[in-house]
mmCIF file of C-alpha atoms in Angstrom:
data_model
loop_
_atom_site.group_PDB
_atom_site.id
_atom_site.type_symbol
_atom_site.label_atom_id
_atom_site.label_comp_id
_atom_site.label_asym_id
_atom_site.label_seq_id
_atom_site.Cartn_x
_atom_site.Cartn_y
_atom_site.Cartn_z
ATOM 1 C CA MET A 1 -40.950 7.024 -4.596
ATOM 2 C CA LYS A 2 -38.155 7.591 -7.097
ATOM 3 C CA LEU A 3 -38.335 5.651 -10.358
ATOM 4 C CA ASP A 4 -35.407 3.494 -11.492
ATOM 5 C CA LEU A 5 -34.587 5.209 -14.795
ATOM 6 C CA THR A 6 -32.096 2.554 -15.842
ATOM 7 C CA LYS A 7 -35.074 0.529 -17.129
ATOM 8 C CA TYR A 8 -35.852 3.184 -19.752
ATOM 9 C CA PRO A 9 -33.694 3.975 -22.793
ATOM 10 C CA VAL A 10 -31.737 7.196 -23.023
ATOM 11 C CA LEU A 11 -33.280 8.952 -26.011
ATOM 12 C CA ASN A 12 -31.923 11.373 -28.589
ATOM 13 C CA PHE A 13 -33.609 14.299 -26.823
ATOM 14 C CA TYR A 14 -32.818 16.625 -23.967
ATOM 15 C CA PRO A 15 -33.106 14.511 -20.798
ATOM 16 C CA LEU A 16 -36.244 14.865 -18.714
ATOM 17 C CA PRO A 17 -35.842 16.267 -15.206
ATOM 18 C CA GLU A 18 -35.904 13.483 -12.613
ATOM 19 C CA SER A 19 -38.954 15.144 -11.032
ATOM 20 C CA ALA A 20 -40.965 14.290 -14.198
ATOM 21 C CA VAL A 21 -41.179 10.590 -13.308
ATOM 22 C CA LEU A 22 -42.247 8.717 -10.190
ATOM 23 C CA THR A 23 -43.455 5.424 -8.820
ATOM 24 C CA LYS A 24 -46.633 5.404 -6.736
ATOM 25 C CA ASN A 25 -48.328 2.295 -5.351
ATOM 26 C CA GLY A 26 -46.103 0.134 -7.543
ATOM 27 C CA ALA A 27 -47.026 1.926 -10.797
ATOM 28 C CA ASN A 28 -44.779 4.246 -12.836
ATOM 29 C CA TYR A 29 -45.956 7.697 -13.905
ATOM 30 C CA ILE A 30 -44.637 10.528 -16.040
ATOM 31 C CA TYR A 31 -45.692 14.174 -15.809
ATOM 32 C CA ASP A 32 -47.178 15.862 -18.873
ATOM 33 C CA ILE A 33 -46.244 19.521 -18.494
ATOM 34 C CA ILE A 34 -48.696 20.600 -21.221
ATOM 35 C CA ARG A 35 -51.772 18.776 -19.868
ATOM 36 C CA LYS A 36 -50.537 19.333 -16.292
ATOM 37 C CA LYS A 37 -51.193 15.798 -15.081
ATOM 38 C CA TRP A 38 -49.477 12.539 -14.226
ATOM 39 C CA LEU A 39 -49.902 9.777 -16.808
ATOM 40 C CA PRO A 40 -49.131 6.058 -16.695
ATOM 41 C CA LEU A 41 -45.629 5.558 -18.014
ATOM 42 C CA THR A 42 -45.794 3.512 -21.215
ATOM 43 C CA PRO A 43 -42.998 3.138 -23.787
ATOM 44 C CA GLU A 44 -44.760 5.522 -26.199
ATOM 45 C CA GLU A 45 -45.488 8.036 -23.432
ATOM 46 C CA TRP A 46 -41.775 7.983 -22.549
ATOM 47 C CA VAL A 47 -41.024 9.155 -26.109
ATOM 48 C CA ARG A 48 -43.935 11.630 -26.286
ATOM 49 C CA GLN A 49 -42.975 13.384 -23.047
ATOM 50 C CA HIS A 50 -39.343 13.599 -24.122
ATOM 51 C CA LEU A 51 -40.515 15.161 -27.398
ATOM 52 C CA ILE A 52 -42.578 17.746 -25.509
ATOM 53 C CA PHE A 53 -39.633 18.611 -23.271
ATOM 54 C CA GLU A 54 -37.418 18.891 -26.385
ATOM 55 C CA LEU A 55 -39.896 21.290 -27.999
ATOM 56 C CA LEU A 56 -39.942 23.461 -24.878
ATOM 57 C CA GLN A 57 -36.130 23.498 -24.756
ATOM 58 C CA LYS A 58 -36.101 24.593 -28.417
ATOM 59 C CA GLY A 59 -38.266 27.622 -27.749
ATOM 60 C CA TYR A 60 -41.746 26.354 -28.569
ATOM 61 C CA PRO A 61 -44.227 28.283 -26.412
ATOM 62 C CA PRO A 62 -46.224 25.868 -24.218
ATOM 63 C CA LEU A 63 -49.527 27.376 -25.354
ATOM 64 C CA THR A 64 -48.768 26.388 -28.972
ATOM 65 C CA ILE A 65 -48.319 22.691 -28.124
ATOM 66 C CA SER A 66 -51.286 20.331 -28.139
ATOM 67 C CA VAL A 67 -51.048 16.703 -27.005
ATOM 68 C CA GLU A 68 -53.244 13.710 -27.874
ATOM 69 C CA LYS A 69 -56.237 15.477 -29.370
ATOM 70 C CA SER A 70 -59.008 13.686 -31.235
ATOM 71 C CA PHE A 71 -60.033 14.490 -34.800
ATOM 72 C CA LYS A 72 -61.760 12.713 -37.686
ATOM 73 C CA VAL A 73 -60.368 11.348 -40.930
ATOM 74 C CA TYR A 74 -63.079 10.064 -43.285
ATOM 75 C CA ASN A 75 -65.554 9.839 -40.367
ATOM 76 C CA THR A 76 -63.121 7.733 -38.328
ATOM 77 C CA GLU A 77 -62.009 9.004 -34.933
ATOM 78 C CA LYS A 78 -58.199 9.391 -34.686
ATOM 79 C CA ARG A 79 -55.855 11.014 -32.202
ATOM 80 C CA PHE A 80 -52.559 12.758 -32.901
ATOM 81 C CA ASP A 81 -49.598 12.486 -30.540
ATOM 82 C CA ALA A 82 -48.525 16.130 -30.560
ATOM 83 C CA ALA A 83 -48.956 19.212 -32.691
ATOM 84 C CA VAL A 84 -47.640 22.749 -32.643
ATOM 85 C CA PHE A 85 -50.070 25.468 -33.642
ATOM 86 C CA GLY A 86 -49.312 28.802 -35.290
ATOM 87 C CA ARG A 87 -51.455 31.705 -36.440
ATOM 88 C CA ASN A 88 -52.806 29.793 -39.444
ATOM 89 C CA GLY A 89 -53.289 26.312 -38.021
ATOM 90 C CA ILE A 90 -50.913 23.475 -37.308
ATOM 91 C CA LEU A 91 -47.235 24.194 -38.021
ATOM 92 C CA ILE A 92 -46.032 20.663 -37.350
ATOM 93 C CA LEU A 93 -47.800 17.413 -36.555
ATOM 94 C CA PHE A 94 -45.846 14.734 -34.658
ATOM 95 C CA GLU A 95 -46.309 10.990 -34.655
ATOM 96 C CA CYS A 96 -44.448 9.199 -31.850
ATOM 97 C CA LYS A 97 -43.566 5.540 -31.715
ATOM 98 C CA LYS A 98 -41.994 3.704 -28.820
ATOM 99 C CA ALA A 99 -38.212 3.550 -28.656
ATOM 100 C CA GLY A 100 -36.929 0.791 -30.900
ATOM 101 C CA ASP A 101 -39.909 0.788 -33.273
ATOM 102 C CA VAL A 102 -38.819 1.341 -36.854
ATOM 103 C CA ILE A 103 -39.988 4.551 -38.484
ATOM 104 C CA SER A 104 -41.226 2.826 -41.613
ATOM 105 C CA ASP A 105 -43.152 3.938 -44.656
ATOM 106 C CA ARG A 106 -46.270 2.666 -42.851
ATOM 107 C CA VAL A 107 -45.664 5.234 -40.072
ATOM 108 C CA LEU A 108 -45.163 7.982 -42.654
ATOM 109 C CA GLN A 109 -48.382 6.974 -44.427
ATOM 110 C CA GLN A 110 -50.264 7.081 -41.105
ATOM 111 C CA ALA A 111 -49.081 10.657 -40.504
ATOM 112 C CA ILE A 112 -49.937 11.631 -44.085
ATOM 113 C CA ARG A 113 -53.483 10.233 -43.626
ATOM 114 C CA TYR A 114 -53.837 12.264 -40.434
ATOM 115 C CA ASN A 115 -52.601 15.316 -42.263
ATOM 116 C CA LEU A 116 -55.374 15.032 -44.866
ATOM 117 C CA ALA A 117 -57.653 16.344 -42.125
ATOM 118 C CA LEU A 118 -55.210 18.517 -40.181
ATOM 119 C CA ARG A 119 -53.346 20.232 -43.053
ATOM 120 C CA SER A 120 -50.052 20.852 -41.304
ATOM 121 C CA SER A 121 -47.098 22.364 -43.166
ATOM 122 C CA TYR A 122 -44.777 19.755 -41.622
ATOM 123 C CA ILE A 123 -45.003 16.319 -40.112
ATOM 124 C CA GLY A 124 -42.485 14.909 -37.686
ATOM 125 C CA LEU A 125 -41.905 11.234 -36.963
ATOM 126 C CA THR A 126 -39.887 10.013 -33.987
ATOM 127 C CA ASN A 127 -39.129 6.920 -31.983
ATOM 128 C CA GLY A 128 -36.910 8.830 -29.586
ATOM 129 C CA PHE A 129 -33.732 7.808 -31.395
ATOM 130 C CA ASP A 130 -34.513 8.805 -34.983
ATOM 131 C CA HIS A 131 -36.379 11.943 -36.018
ATOM 132 C CA TYR A 132 -37.709 12.711 -39.497
ATOM 133 C CA ILE A 133 -39.200 16.054 -40.457
ATOM 134 C CA TYR A 134 -41.174 16.169 -43.714
ATOM 135 C CA ARG A 135 -42.401 19.291 -45.444
ATOM 136 C CA CYS A 136 -45.807 19.183 -47.105
ATOM 137 C CA ASN A 137 -46.239 21.157 -50.293
ATOM 138 C CA GLN A 138 -49.445 20.513 -52.245
ATOM 139 C CA GLN A 139 -49.741 16.956 -50.878
ATOM 140 C CA GLN A 140 -46.097 16.208 -51.769
ATOM 141 C CA TYR A 141 -43.948 15.217 -48.782
ATOM 142 C CA THR A 142 -40.210 15.843 -48.820
ATOM 143 C CA LEU A 143 -37.785 14.816 -46.099
ATOM 144 C CA GLU A 144 -36.356 18.110 -44.899
ATOM 145 C CA SER A 145 -34.376 17.197 -41.798
ATOM 146 C CA CYS A 146 -33.440 14.486 -39.337
ATOM 147 C CA GLN A 147 -33.434 16.986 -36.482
ATOM 148 C CA ILE A 148 -36.306 18.703 -34.749
ATOM 149 C CA PRO A 149 -36.087 22.389 -35.662
ATOM 150 C CA ASP A 150 -36.278 25.128 -33.078
ATOM 151 C CA PHE A 151 -39.402 27.277 -33.041
ATOM 152 C CA VAL A 152 -37.843 30.298 -34.760
ATOM 153 C CA THR A 153 -36.418 28.184 -37.599
ATOM 154 C CA LEU A 154 -39.722 26.379 -38.139
ATOM 155 C CA ASN A 155 -41.581 29.688 -38.388
ATOM 156 C CA GLN A 156 -39.026 31.111 -40.846
ATOM 157 C CA THR A 157 -39.245 28.133 -43.216
ATOM 158 C CA ARG A 158 -42.993 27.943 -43.317
#
């Protein structure tokens, strides 16, 4: 059954294809093209899947994108939303919040804590409307852009 998309906000990303969402047995689902499976449609998943589609549209090879993987920070199990890998590790680590959530300093600090373990060159924060890309240089984080870079640009600036 086709999902009524008017219930979900239009985000500041490329739009998802209509075939990426569906309703089955009264529940809404969204397709994760990287993990190749249908997932329950939650507000955060709506943003995460739009981010993934945006990355693909901007030339990121699917095999470089990892979604919701577990890792440890100070012996505590955590899970990142999305990351893009390059030859030498993670190029950019993304933290997604549901549409309407404020991208606050608390969100930035969460991503920085995650990056203590993951050591990405960049971190990206998004709520689907606002995007913030920070560059990490010797544990100093500088806001570099409010747009998600394409894959070629990200690799050139690393």
